[in-house]
Steps between C-alpha positions, in 0.01 A plus 500: 500500500634844410613726782294809574685834502471506880655153521785610274575800721494289815723234354741758359531656845560159660759415235683825567521419871614141436748586222498193273354265757493147360766568234831319476815699425721309257796531264530308173737495205342599168662605172836511676373738770421451866149637556335567836124463507198446718243231427160407640156379401352250262319522171617652171853646504528877531831686467536840674782726381612808693642835394793728580645558759304230678489125554222241492398639842292764317229234456443446873150651499365303204701176478347329808150561364590384152651186652149391602425433133841469333845355545678832546868535411656837586872521413767767518608589147866450414698796629235581760429379849700196600523348151819476291662822384695454176795733456488828311575453129557725201196371310271473809379166359472323839226752587314486171134435569537196275747344747295601803192349337690178428576477872129502578412242235773270634394554860137420431586198285727370774212526744283299263314791339570528125195727460384764745335836553697814588433815700792741478586852611744761366830338387351158559223587256763579238649157561152350471435684171817353351413157641160512330667583167784249521310210659131551414408137569609545863267791579129439549408851617700813575430798725738798491499770767583865431700475179475540126755322275859620536526580130194726521645692794817582311339572164244731660751665737452871560585746775226371730635146473861613538420691818251254643699184424844660519634189671468308172777717359703548818521133596602419143809722518836320460621278781570597775376858511147446635618211717749716685239765574240249623748310715586815696159480669288205387207562733471867404505405131236232558267747672544764229470250217179345631330837557349568159200603705588643846529234770682454829715211620199319647345457153642153445431214740798492741594143404476580130705818541762308699522241222538767230776677690682180598511399135623843391790472745615169351806529275396530139133594542534869417720424199246241385217752517702740288579222253128427475444860389805500272364190331168682451673771294702258287449126456136502611416758233676286240286203602182707514554649156575157356180364652297787358654457155416128514140574597533332840222588742368376833262216415348428841228709670655814649387709798667841536458691828652830601498738794250784458729728705808416293646609167363237262148652467645852470720412206338209315190319388635179649233263369532632145877454513479146637245406233765584240732248667247220546326261267260381768246681720620795708309631801588712801474835667615727778542406865463762775870505585838634404770284344496221761158353422532171687615675818275807481173350379517122543125450521445678169778305330356176636160593361642541151700177530202303627315581181798451268699197614395149410443311824455146367 
């Protein structure tokens, strides 16, 4: 039986207090990488992918509820959290979304799930977009949170984008210029970087915030984040342009959600853009939140997902 909105709110609040109650915390080798992830539940497999500068902990308010109907797998992407952090390279290829997507396909296959649904936020949604293009048979349904395709961002770039998403250009500067600046005060950078809309240090759940900061203090994490953004300006664009030229599109049903208080609805007609990149049905809309939908408005996100995801 479907949860009522009141039930969703109550369960989201309980999940926040429990912080991944009932989940195991594991590490597994996949595609040559060591990936940390949480797992719980039964039913159809559901992969949750986080954004920058976070870890899988960003799903703490929705994952326990989703685990009532799905086998939920929530990993740290390569370079992030407590997963492997390949070294900086001249071509940024280890952080191409194609490689990061291959990690996820290998992880899920190793867990016995060759086909699965995905809900992904921010950088994780860019990984999921590439995964859906490169391995369409693996993706049953895809939900992306608060993004449009990387290629569209750059080809539509104007002053508003440059000022609003300045970090796209700053983090992509040559190694190790942004790294050195961030490493001088990691916590201060984290607070500034995550304040697209004004928020204080209590915004994130204390256990989630602690996980984000612990990961950022690990050797290699900050460099990996910068490499992720360097890849976005180079090798990822090469792959995206090749896919467009070949007529590749997302073939599975796509749900696109964005924060009503964020930049996406100010700058773009997100659904129209995603429909250009998809061959299948595209639905979606705004959530009453800023950029961090799953942490700011979990009950609303769960409502959308309840209607979109295939339960059995």
